[in-house]
């Protein structure tokens, strides 16, 4: 369905998509006070780094409005329509639509609106509200429709054209998901609410999107992680739909990333910022199915259909959904049948990520995801050479992911956060020196052959680590029994300690010299070279605890050798 032609309220099509859970959620909100937004709440980000205090009521307002829009269109109820009107007025009265984390000043200047991700999302929300309910709104609250349109134009289109500092659209900038995410909403505002002459906006958007495509890896990978794929490649596809433009070959390859990064069930490869288990409602199966259909990829369509069959709520939830995406899920739903395709092997040579499973097309067995890359990727973690191992669809050797965002997350103190540091990734450490951030700190001599990935890790570390060479090879051996094999061959300049790190999602038991058990894996190492130590890593961050529970477990295999080669294997635990 054309995303600009969703039916208006009153169209019989709304009766066919009636969803009582949405109506119940909107009805429950009636009579409750709308969340308040305060100046001191906004200031909390500057005062103590907290983002939640302001963002929680900010997003709650938008969720309530989006839910009320859908429910009012489904039922025609006047009380729900009044709630929509109240929500529109509240959003139009806000001093800013920009989040505190994206505003340069401690408090915003209402006369200089900042066009960040969520100002743009707010504009898109109002644009689709107008499309669906505009006539009804004007009938019950005269002048509201024009106020909505005026606010969206002044806060979205005007700054987009009048201010040149928007780094996310420029040439040579470190472009990321901000580019397509914002542009998808700028397009919605321009095409649904803008003046009749939108050629200038369309031309500028096309230029901005071309700039983004020019820096995207040709292999279609997303170095920001699969959680951000839904606002990077997926938003880029939405832009292509709105512009009616063809599908670039890179965009076709981008469509595959969610199934490439899929482990099994709800688990996903989570290199960079992002959870190993997505937040509820964070995926948009209807969008992915439409994406796969547009580029002619049946595996993408099959993955989307399997996602659609998984339990999820239809009630909009920030930040994963938007009103446009919920409308598409209602009026152009994918089939919700079938199983995931479970790709057997995928190598992304530009992103330098290898994904391979023991049994292609099946969730059971061993699964390996390994990466090279560099330490200046979008939403970067210092993790060159890391890997994830899952058994029967559940990650065992893991990437912790990222906790709740604070001011520190995107500051010059980012790499003081343990989840960002190489010390808590499955990579080595020499003489107490961990990997360093920056584009120069990268894997070199990267070679992928079959089910293995080899690379030189020397440059990922600072000069003081004293590494002449550290060659790491990661391979999934599909023999009987199958095993993940990690071989490290190193040469150091001076004597010192070598630590091989492993982060596990299950308690780790030292069974015997050279043997660890964790989550159904038997992990074997050379006890003549390395000595194990196991420590629990308590998770007091609610985002991390939601994924992993109360703790993760870090293994350090320590030894001393100027020159050595070591092989670690992880295979199914067959017996005690």
Coordinates of C-alpha atoms in Angstrom, one line a residue:
X1 CA 0.0 0.0 0.0
X2 CA 1.2 3.5 -0.8
X3 CA 2.2 5.0 2.6
X4 CA 0.6 8.3 1.6
X5 CA -2.8 6.7 0.9
X6 CA -3.8 5.1 4.2
X7 CA -7.6 5.4 4.5
X8 CA -9.2 8.2 6.4
X9 CA -11.4 7.6 9.4
X10 CA -14.9 6.6 8.3
X11 CA -13.6 4.5 5.4
X12 CA -15.0 0.9 5.7
X13 CA -11.5 -0.4 5.7
X14 CA -11.1 0.6 9.3
X15 CA -13.8 -1.8 10.4
X16 CA -11.8 -4.6 8.9
X17 CA -8.6 -3.9 10.9
X18 CA -10.3 -3.3 14.3
X19 CA -8.0 -4.3 17.0
X20 CA -9.5 -4.4 20.5
X21 CA -6.2 -4.2 22.3
X22 CA -5.5 -0.8 20.7
X23 CA -9.0 0.4 21.6
X24 CA -8.6 -0.9 25.2
X25 CA -5.3 0.9 25.6
X26 CA -6.6 4.2 24.3
X27 CA -9.8 3.9 26.5
X28 CA -7.7 3.1 29.6
X29 CA -5.8 6.4 29.1
X30 CA -9.0 8.5 29.0
X31 CA -9.5 10.5 32.2
X32 CA -5.9 10.2 33.1
X33 CA -3.7 13.3 33.2
X34 CA -1.4 13.7 30.2
X35 CA 2.3 13.4 31.2
X36 CA 3.9 16.7 32.1
X37 CA 7.1 18.1 30.6
X38 CA 9.0 20.5 32.7
X39 CA 12.1 22.7 32.4
X40 CA 13.8 21.1 35.4
X41 CA 13.1 17.7 33.8
X42 CA 14.8 18.9 30.7
X43 CA 17.8 20.2 32.7
X44 CA 18.4 16.9 34.4
X45 CA 20.5 15.7 31.4
X46 CA 22.9 18.6 31.9
X47 CA 22.8 18.4 35.7
X48 CA 23.3 14.7 36.3
X49 CA 23.3 13.0 32.8
X50 CA 19.9 11.3 33.3
X51 CA 17.9 10.9 30.1
X52 CA 15.0 8.9 31.5
X53 CA 13.4 11.7 33.6
X54 CA 12.4 13.8 30.6
X55 CA 12.2 11.1 27.9
X56 CA 9.7 8.9 29.7
X57 CA 6.8 11.5 29.8
X58 CA 7.9 12.8 26.3
X59 CA 7.5 9.5 24.7
X60 CA 4.4 8.6 26.8
X61 CA 2.6 11.6 25.3
X62 CA 3.4 10.5 21.8
X63 CA 2.5 6.9 22.4
X64 CA -0.8 8.0 23.9
X65 CA -1.6 10.2 20.9
X66 CA -0.7 7.5 18.3
X67 CA -2.8 4.9 20.2
X68 CA -5.7 7.4 20.4
X69 CA -5.5 8.1 16.7
X70 CA -5.8 4.4 15.7
X71 CA -8.6 3.8 18.2
X72 CA -10.6 6.8 17.2
X73 CA -10.3 5.8 13.5
X74 CA -11.4 2.3 14.4
X75 CA -14.4 3.2 16.5
X76 CA -15.4 6.7 15.6
X77 CA -15.8 7.5 19.3
X78 CA -16.0 11.2 20.2
X79 CA -14.2 10.7 23.5
X80 CA -11.2 9.2 21.7
X81 CA -11.3 12.0 19.1
X82 CA -11.2 14.5 21.9
X83 CA -8.1 12.8 23.4
X84 CA -6.5 13.2 20.0
X85 CA -7.2 16.9 19.9
X86 CA -5.8 17.3 23.4
X87 CA -2.7 15.4 22.3
X88 CA -2.2 17.6 19.3
X89 CA -2.5 20.8 21.3
X90 CA -0.1 19.6 23.9
X91 CA 2.5 18.7 21.3
X92 CA 2.1 22.0 19.6
X93 CA 2.5 23.9 22.9
X94 CA 5.8 22.2 23.8
X95 CA 8.8 24.5 23.8
X96 CA 10.8 22.0 21.7
X97 CA 10.4 18.6 20.1
X98 CA 14.1 17.9 20.5
X99 CA 15.4 15.7 23.3
X100 CA 17.8 17.1 25.9
X101 CA 20.5 14.8 24.7
X102 CA 20.4 16.4 21.3
X103 CA 20.1 20.0 22.3
X104 CA 23.3 22.1 22.5
X105 CA 22.0 24.5 25.1
X106 CA 20.8 23.5 28.6
X107 CA 17.3 24.7 27.7
X108 CA 15.9 25.0 24.2
X109 CA 15.1 28.3 22.4
X110 CA 11.6 27.9 21.0
X111 CA 12.5 30.4 18.2
X112 CA 15.3 28.1 17.0
X113 CA 13.9 24.6 16.7
X114 CA 16.4 21.8 16.6
X115 CA 15.5 19.0 14.1
X116 CA 16.7 15.9 15.8
X117 CA 15.5 12.3 15.4
X118 CA 12.5 12.8 17.6
X119 CA 11.5 16.2 16.5
X120 CA 11.3 14.6 13.1
X121 CA 9.3 11.6 14.5
X122 CA 6.9 14.1 16.1
X123 CA 6.4 15.8 12.8
X124 CA 5.7 12.4 11.1
X125 CA 3.3 11.5 13.9
X126 CA 1.3 14.7 13.3
X127 CA 1.4 14.3 9.5
X128 CA -0.2 10.8 9.6
X129 CA -2.6 12.0 12.3
X130 CA -3.8 14.6 9.8
X131 CA -4.0 12.0 7.0
X132 CA -6.2 9.7 9.0
X133 CA -8.3 12.1 11.2
X134 CA -7.8 15.6 9.8
X135 CA -11.4 16.1 8.6
X136 CA -12.8 14.7 11.9
X137 CA -10.5 16.9 14.0
X138 CA -11.5 20.0 12.2
X139 CA -15.2 19.2 12.7
X140 CA -14.9 18.9 16.4
X141 CA -12.1 21.4 17.1
X142 CA -12.0 24.1 14.4
X143 CA -8.6 25.5 13.8
X144 CA -6.8 22.5 15.2
X145 CA -5.9 21.1 11.9
X146 CA -4.3 24.3 10.7
X147 CA -2.4 24.6 14.0
X148 CA -1.1 21.1 13.6
X149 CA 0.1 21.8 10.0
X150 CA 1.7 25.2 11.0
X151 CA 3.6 23.6 13.9
X152 CA 4.9 20.8 11.7
X153 CA 6.0 23.1 8.9
X154 CA 7.7 25.6 11.3
X155 CA 9.5 22.9 13.3
X156 CA 10.4 20.5 10.6
X157 CA 10.4 22.0 7.1
X158 CA 11.6 25.5 8.1
X159 CA 14.7 24.5 10.0
X160 CA 15.5 21.8 7.5
X161 CA 15.8 24.4 4.8
X162 CA 17.0 27.5 6.7
X163 CA 19.8 26.0 8.8
X164 CA 22.9 24.5 7.3
X165 CA 24.3 22.8 10.4
X166 CA 22.5 19.5 10.0
X167 CA 25.6 17.2 9.9
X168 CA 23.5 14.2 9.3
X169 CA 22.8 15.2 5.6
X170 CA 26.2 16.5 4.5
X171 CA 29.1 15.2 2.5
X172 CA 32.1 13.9 4.4
X173 CA 30.2 13.7 7.7
X174 CA 30.2 10.5 9.7
X175 CA 26.6 9.7 8.5
X176 CA 24.5 7.2 10.4
X177 CA 20.9 6.3 11.0
X178 CA 20.0 10.0 11.7
X179 CA 20.1 10.6 7.9
X180 CA 17.4 8.2 6.7
X181 CA 15.4 8.3 9.9
X182 CA 15.0 12.1 9.8
X183 CA 14.5 12.2 6.1
X184 CA 11.7 9.7 6.2
X185 CA 9.8 12.0 8.5
X186 CA 10.8 15.2 6.6
X187 CA 9.3 13.5 3.5
X188 CA 6.1 12.6 5.3
X189 CA 5.6 16.2 6.5
X190 CA 6.5 17.7 3.2
X191 CA 4.2 15.4 1.1
X192 CA 1.3 15.3 3.6
X193 CA 1.4 18.8 5.2
X194 CA 3.7 20.9 3.2
X195 CA 2.9 23.6 0.6
X196 CA 1.9 22.5 -2.9
X197 CA 5.4 23.2 -4.2
X198 CA 7.6 20.6 -2.5
X199 CA 10.3 20.3 -5.2
X200 CA 12.9 22.0 -3.1
X201 CA 12.4 19.7 -0.2
X202 CA 12.4 16.6 -2.4
X203 CA 15.6 17.7 -4.2
X204 CA 17.4 18.3 -0.9
X205 CA 16.2 15.0 0.6
X206 CA 17.4 13.1 -2.5
X207 CA 20.9 14.7 -2.1
X208 CA 21.0 13.8 1.5
X209 CA 20.0 10.2 0.9
X210 CA 22.6 9.9 -1.9
X211 CA 25.3 11.1 0.6
X212 CA 24.2 8.4 3.0
X213 CA 24.2 5.7 0.4
X214 CA 27.7 6.7 -0.7
X215 CA 29.1 5.8 2.8
X216 CA 27.1 2.7 3.3
X217 CA 29.1 -0.5 3.1
X218 CA 28.4 -2.2 -0.3
X219 CA 27.8 -5.5 1.4
X220 CA 24.6 -4.2 3.0
X221 CA 25.8 -4.7 6.6
X222 CA 24.9 -2.3 9.4
X223 CA 27.9 -1.5 11.6
X224 CA 25.5 0.2 14.0
X225 CA 24.0 -3.2 14.9
X226 CA 20.7 -4.8 14.0
X227 CA 18.8 -2.8 16.6
X228 CA 19.6 0.4 14.6
X229 CA 19.0 -1.3 11.3
X230 CA 15.3 -0.7 11.8
X231 CA 16.0 3.1 11.7
X232 CA 18.9 3.0 9.2
X233 CA 18.2 0.7 6.2
X234 CA 14.5 0.3 7.0
X235 CA 14.0 4.1 7.1
X236 CA 16.0 4.3 3.9
X237 CA 13.6 1.9 2.3
X238 CA 10.7 4.1 3.5
X239 CA 12.3 7.1 1.9
X240 CA 12.6 5.2 -1.4
X241 CA 8.9 4.3 -1.2
X242 CA 7.9 7.9 -0.5
X243 CA 10.0 9.2 -3.3
X244 CA 9.0 6.5 -5.7
X245 CA 12.6 5.8 -6.6
X246 CA 14.2 2.5 -7.7
X247 CA 16.0 0.2 -5.3
X248 CA 19.7 0.6 -5.3
X249 CA 21.7 -2.7 -5.3
X250 CA 23.1 -1.8 -1.9
X251 CA 19.6 -1.3 -0.6
X252 CA 18.7 -4.8 -1.9
X253 CA 21.6 -6.2 0.1
X254 CA 20.6 -4.2 3.2
X255 CA 17.2 -5.9 3.3
X256 CA 18.9 -9.1 4.3
X257 CA 20.7 -7.9 7.4
X258 CA 18.0 -8.8 10.0
X259 CA 18.0 -12.4 8.8
X260 CA 21.9 -12.5 8.6
X261 CA 22.0 -11.2 12.2
X262 CA 19.4 -13.6 13.4
X263 CA 20.5 -16.3 15.8
X264 CA 17.2 -18.0 16.5
X265 CA 13.8 -17.1 18.0
X266 CA 14.1 -13.7 19.6
X267 CA 18.0 -13.8 19.8
X268 CA 20.1 -11.7 17.5
X269 CA 23.7 -10.9 16.8
X270 CA 24.3 -7.6 18.7
X271 CA 27.7 -6.2 17.7
X272 CA 27.8 -2.5 18.5
X273 CA 25.0 -0.8 20.6
X274 CA 22.0 -2.9 20.8
X275 CA 20.4 -5.8 22.7
X276 CA 20.8 -9.5 22.0
X277 CA 17.0 -9.7 22.5
X278 CA 15.1 -6.8 20.9
X279 CA 12.8 -4.7 23.0
X280 CA 9.1 -5.6 22.7
X281 CA 7.6 -4.0 19.6
X282 CA 11.0 -2.9 18.3
X283 CA 10.7 -4.8 15.1
X284 CA 8.3 -4.0 12.2
X285 CA 7.5 -7.3 10.4
X286 CA 5.1 -5.6 7.9
X287 CA 7.8 -3.1 6.9
X288 CA 10.4 -5.9 6.5
X289 CA 8.0 -8.0 4.4
X290 CA 7.3 -5.0 2.2
X291 CA 11.0 -4.4 1.9
X292 CA 11.7 -8.0 0.9
X293 CA 8.8 -7.9 -1.6
X294 CA 10.0 -4.7 -3.2
X295 CA 13.5 -6.0 -3.7
X296 CA 12.4 -9.6 -4.7
X297 CA 14.1 -11.5 -1.9
X298 CA 11.9 -14.5 -0.7
X299 CA 14.2 -15.2 2.3
X300 CA 13.6 -11.6 3.6
X301 CA 9.9 -12.1 3.2
X302 CA 10.0 -15.5 5.0
X303 CA 11.9 -13.9 7.9
X304 CA 9.4 -11.1 8.1
X305 CA 6.5 -13.6 8.1
X306 CA 8.1 -15.6 10.9
X307 CA 8.6 -12.4 12.9
X308 CA 4.9 -11.5 12.3
X309 CA 3.9 -14.8 13.8
X310 CA 5.9 -14.2 17.0
X311 CA 4.1 -12.7 20.0
X312 CA 4.1 -8.9 19.9
X313 CA 1.8 -6.0 20.8
X314 CA 0.1 -3.9 18.2
X315 CA 0.0 -0.9 20.5
X316 CA 2.6 1.6 19.4
X317 CA 5.7 1.7 21.5
X318 CA 8.6 4.2 21.2
X319 CA 11.2 4.0 19.9
X320 CA 10.6 1.0 17.7
X321 CA 7.4 2.0 16.1
X322 CA 5.9 5.0 14.4
X323 CA 2.3 5.8 13.5
X324 CA 3.2 5.2 9.8
X325 CA 4.6 1.8 10.6
X326 CA 1.5 0.8 12.7
X327 CA -0.7 1.9 9.9
X328 CA 1.2 -0.3 7.5
X329 CA 1.0 -3.2 9.9
X330 CA -2.8 -2.8 9.9
X331 CA -3.5 -2.3 6.2
X332 CA -0.6 -4.2 4.6
X333 CA 0.1 -7.0 7.0
X334 CA 2.5 -9.9 6.2
X335 CA 1.4 -13.5 6.5
X336 CA 2.2 -14.7 10.0
X337 CA 3.2 -18.3 9.1
X338 CA 6.3 -20.3 8.5
X339 CA 9.6 -20.5 10.2
X340 CA 12.7 -18.4 9.9
X341 CA 15.0 -19.2 7.0
X342 CA 18.1 -19.6 9.2
X343 CA 20.9 -18.7 6.7
X344 CA 23.7 -21.2 6.9
X345 CA 26.6 -18.8 6.1
X346 CA 26.9 -15.1 5.2
X347 CA 30.1 -13.2 4.8
X348 CA 29.9 -9.4 4.7
X349 CA 33.4 -8.4 3.4
X350 CA 33.0 -4.6 3.9
X351 CA 31.5 -4.8 7.4
X352 CA 33.9 -7.8 8.1
X353 CA 31.3 -9.9 9.8
X354 CA 30.9 -13.7 9.3
X355 CA 27.8 -15.6 10.4
X356 CA 27.8 -19.4 10.1
X357 CA 25.7 -22.1 11.6
X358 CA 26.3 -25.8 12.0
X359 CA 23.0 -26.8 10.3
X360 CA 21.8 -24.4 7.6
X361 CA 18.1 -23.9 7.7
X362 CA 17.8 -25.0 11.3
X363 CA 18.0 -23.3 14.7
X364 CA 19.6 -26.2 16.6
X365 CA 23.3 -26.8 16.7
X366 CA 26.2 -24.4 17.0
X367 CA 26.2 -20.9 15.7
X368 CA 29.1 -18.5 15.3
X369 CA 29.2 -14.8 14.5
X370 CA 32.7 -13.2 14.3
X371 CA 33.9 -9.7 13.3
X372 CA 37.0 -7.8 12.3
X373 CA 36.3 -4.2 11.6
X374 CA 37.7 -1.2 13.4
X375 CA 37.1 0.8 16.6
X376 CA 35.5 3.9 15.1
X377 CA 32.3 2.2 13.8
X378 CA 28.9 3.8 14.4
X379 CA 27.8 3.0 17.9
X380 CA 31.3 1.5 18.3
X381 CA 32.5 -0.9 21.0
X382 CA 36.2 -1.7 21.2
X383 CA 35.7 -5.3 20.0
X384 CA 37.9 -6.0 17.0
X385 CA 38.2 -9.8 16.7
X386 CA 35.3 -10.6 19.0
X387 CA 32.8 -13.4 18.5
X388 CA 29.5 -14.8 19.6
X389 CA 28.7 -18.5 20.1
X390 CA 25.2 -19.9 20.4
X391 CA 24.0 -23.4 21.1
X392 CA 20.6 -24.6 20.0
X393 CA 19.4 -21.1 19.4
X394 CA 20.6 -19.5 22.6
X395 CA 23.8 -17.4 22.9
X396 CA 26.3 -18.7 25.4
X397 CA 29.5 -16.8 24.7
X398 CA 28.1 -13.3 24.2
X399 CA 28.4 -9.6 23.6
X400 CA 26.8 -7.9 26.6
X401 CA 25.3 -5.2 24.4
X402 CA 24.6 -1.7 25.8
X403 CA 22.9 -0.5 29.0
X404 CA 20.5 2.4 29.3
X405 CA 21.8 5.5 27.5
X406 CA 23.1 8.4 29.7
X407 CA 25.1 11.6 29.0
X408 CA 28.3 9.5 29.3
X409 CA 27.3 7.1 26.5
X410 CA 28.1 9.6 23.8
X411 CA 30.8 11.6 25.5
X412 CA 34.5 11.5 25.6
X413 CA 34.1 9.1 28.6
X414 CA 32.3 6.5 26.5
X415 CA 35.0 3.9 26.9
X416 CA 35.0 4.1 30.6
X417 CA 31.7 2.1 30.4
X418 CA 32.5 -1.6 30.8
X419 CA 30.1 -2.7 28.0
X420 CA 32.1 -0.6 25.5
X421 CA 35.6 -1.8 26.5
X422 CA 37.5 -4.8 25.1
X423 CA 38.0 -6.1 28.6
X424 CA 34.4 -7.4 28.5
X425 CA 34.4 -8.7 25.0
X426 CA 35.7 -12.0 23.7
X427 CA 39.1 -10.7 22.7
X428 CA 42.6 -10.9 24.1
X429 CA 44.5 -8.5 26.3
X430 CA 48.2 -8.1 26.6
X431 CA 50.2 -6.7 29.6
X432 CA 46.9 -5.2 30.9
X433 CA 46.5 -3.2 27.7
X434 CA 43.1 -3.3 26.2
X435 CA 42.0 -2.2 22.7
X436 CA 41.9 1.5 21.9
X437 CA 39.2 3.5 20.1
X438 CA 39.7 5.1 16.7
X439 CA 39.7 4.2 13.0
X440 CA 43.5 3.3 13.1
X441 CA 42.7 0.5 15.6
X442 CA 41.5 -2.2 13.3
X443 CA 41.8 -5.7 12.0
X444 CA 44.2 -6.1 9.1
X445 CA 44.9 -9.0 6.7
X446 CA 41.3 -10.1 7.1
X447 CA 40.6 -13.3 5.2
X448 CA 37.4 -15.3 5.1
X449 CA 37.4 -18.8 3.7
X450 CA 34.6 -21.3 4.1
X451 CA 33.4 -21.2 7.7
X452 CA 36.4 -19.4 9.1
X453 CA 37.6 -15.9 9.5
X454 CA 41.3 -15.0 10.1
X455 CA 42.8 -11.6 10.9
X456 CA 45.7 -9.7 12.4
X457 CA 44.8 -7.9 15.6
X458 CA 48.0 -6.0 16.3
X459 CA 46.8 -2.6 15.2
X460 CA 43.6 -2.8 17.4
X461 CA 45.8 -2.2 20.4
X462 CA 48.0 0.8 21.4
X463 CA 51.7 0.7 20.8
X464 CA 52.4 0.1 24.5
X465 CA 50.8 -3.3 24.4
X466 CA 54.1 -4.5 22.8
X467 CA 52.5 -6.7 20.1
X468 CA 54.6 -7.7 17.2
X469 CA 51.8 -9.9 15.8
X470 CA 48.6 -11.4 17.0
X471 CA 46.9 -13.6 14.5
X472 CA 43.4 -14.8 15.4
X473 CA 41.4 -17.4 13.4
X474 CA 37.8 -18.2 14.2
X475 CA 36.1 -21.2 12.6
X476 CA 33.0 -23.3 12.9
X477 CA 34.0 -26.9 12.3
X478 CA 30.9 -28.8 11.0
X479 CA 32.4 -32.2 11.7
X480 CA 31.1 -34.8 14.1
X481 CA 31.1 -33.5 16.7
X482 CA 30.9 -29.9 15.6
X483 CA 33.0 -27.2 17.4
X484 CA 33.8 -23.6 17.3
X485 CA 37.6 -23.3 17.1
X486 CA 39.5 -20.1 18.1
X487 CA 43.2 -20.1 17.4
X488 CA 45.5 -17.3 18.6
X489 CA 49.1 -17.1 17.5
X490 CA 51.1 -14.3 19.0
X491 CA 54.5 -12.7 19.2
X492 CA 55.2 -10.1 21.8
X493 CA 58.1 -7.6 22.1
X494 CA 58.6 -8.1 25.9
X495 CA 57.7 -10.6 28.6
X496 CA 54.3 -10.0 30.1
X497 CA 50.9 -11.4 30.9
X498 CA 48.5 -12.6 28.2
X499 CA 44.7 -12.7 29.0
X500 CA 42.2 -14.4 26.8
X501 CA 38.7 -13.1 27.7
X502 CA 35.4 -14.8 27.4
X503 CA 32.0 -13.4 28.4
X504 CA 29.3 -16.0 29.1
X505 CA 25.6 -15.7 29.6
X506 CA 25.5 -18.8 31.9
X507 CA 27.5 -19.7 35.0
X508 CA 30.9 -21.1 34.1
X509 CA 32.2 -24.2 35.9
X510 CA 35.9 -25.1 36.0
X511 CA 35.5 -28.9 35.7
X512 CA 39.1 -29.9 35.3
X513 CA 42.4 -28.5 34.1
X514 CA 41.7 -27.5 30.5
X515 CA 38.0 -27.9 30.6
X516 CA 35.1 -25.4 31.3
X517 CA 31.4 -26.0 31.2
X518 CA 29.0 -23.1 30.4
X519 CA 25.4 -23.2 29.1
X520 CA 25.7 -26.6 27.5
X521 CA 29.1 -25.9 26.0
X522 CA 32.3 -27.8 26.8
X523 CA 35.1 -25.2 26.4
X524 CA 38.6 -26.7 26.1
X525 CA 41.9 -24.8 26.5
X526 CA 45.6 -25.6 27.1
X527 CA 46.1 -25.8 30.9
X528 CA 49.9 -25.9 30.4
X529 CA 49.8 -22.4 28.9
X530 CA 46.8 -20.7 30.5
X531 CA 45.1 -20.6 34.0
X532 CA 41.4 -19.8 34.3
X533 CA 39.6 -17.4 36.6
X534 CA 35.8 -16.8 36.6
X535 CA 34.0 -13.8 38.0
X536 CA 30.3 -12.9 38.0
X537 CA 29.5 -9.5 36.4
X538 CA 26.4 -8.2 38.2
X539 CA 23.9 -6.4 36.0
X540 CA 22.4 -3.4 37.8
X541 CA 21.3 -1.8 34.6
X542 CA 17.7 -2.6 33.7
X543 CA 18.3 -2.8 30.0
X544 CA 21.1 -5.4 30.4
X545 CA 19.1 -7.3 33.1
X546 CA 16.1 -7.6 30.8
X547 CA 18.2 -9.5 28.3
X548 CA 20.5 -11.5 30.5
X549 CA 19.1 -11.7 34.0
X550 CA 21.0 -10.7 37.1
X551 CA 24.6 -11.4 35.9
X552 CA 27.0 -12.3 33.1
X553 CA 30.2 -14.3 33.7
X554 CA 33.6 -13.3 32.6
X555 CA 36.4 -15.9 32.1
X556 CA 40.0 -14.8 32.0
X557 CA 42.5 -17.4 30.8
X558 CA 45.9 -16.1 31.8
X559 CA 49.5 -17.0 31.0
X560 CA 52.9 -15.7 30.0
X561 CA 54.6 -16.4 26.7
X562 CA 56.5 -14.2 24.3
X563 CA 55.7 -16.4 21.4
X564 CA 52.9 -18.9 21.4
X565 CA 50.0 -20.5 19.6
X566 CA 46.8 -21.5 21.5
X567 CA 43.7 -23.2 20.3
X568 CA 40.4 -23.0 22.2
X569 CA 37.4 -25.1 21.3
X570 CA 33.7 -24.8 22.2
X571 CA 31.4 -27.7 21.4
X572 CA 28.3 -29.4 22.7
X573 CA 28.6 -30.9 26.2
X574 CA 27.9 -34.5 25.5
X575 CA 28.3 -36.0 28.9
X576 CA 29.5 -35.2 32.4

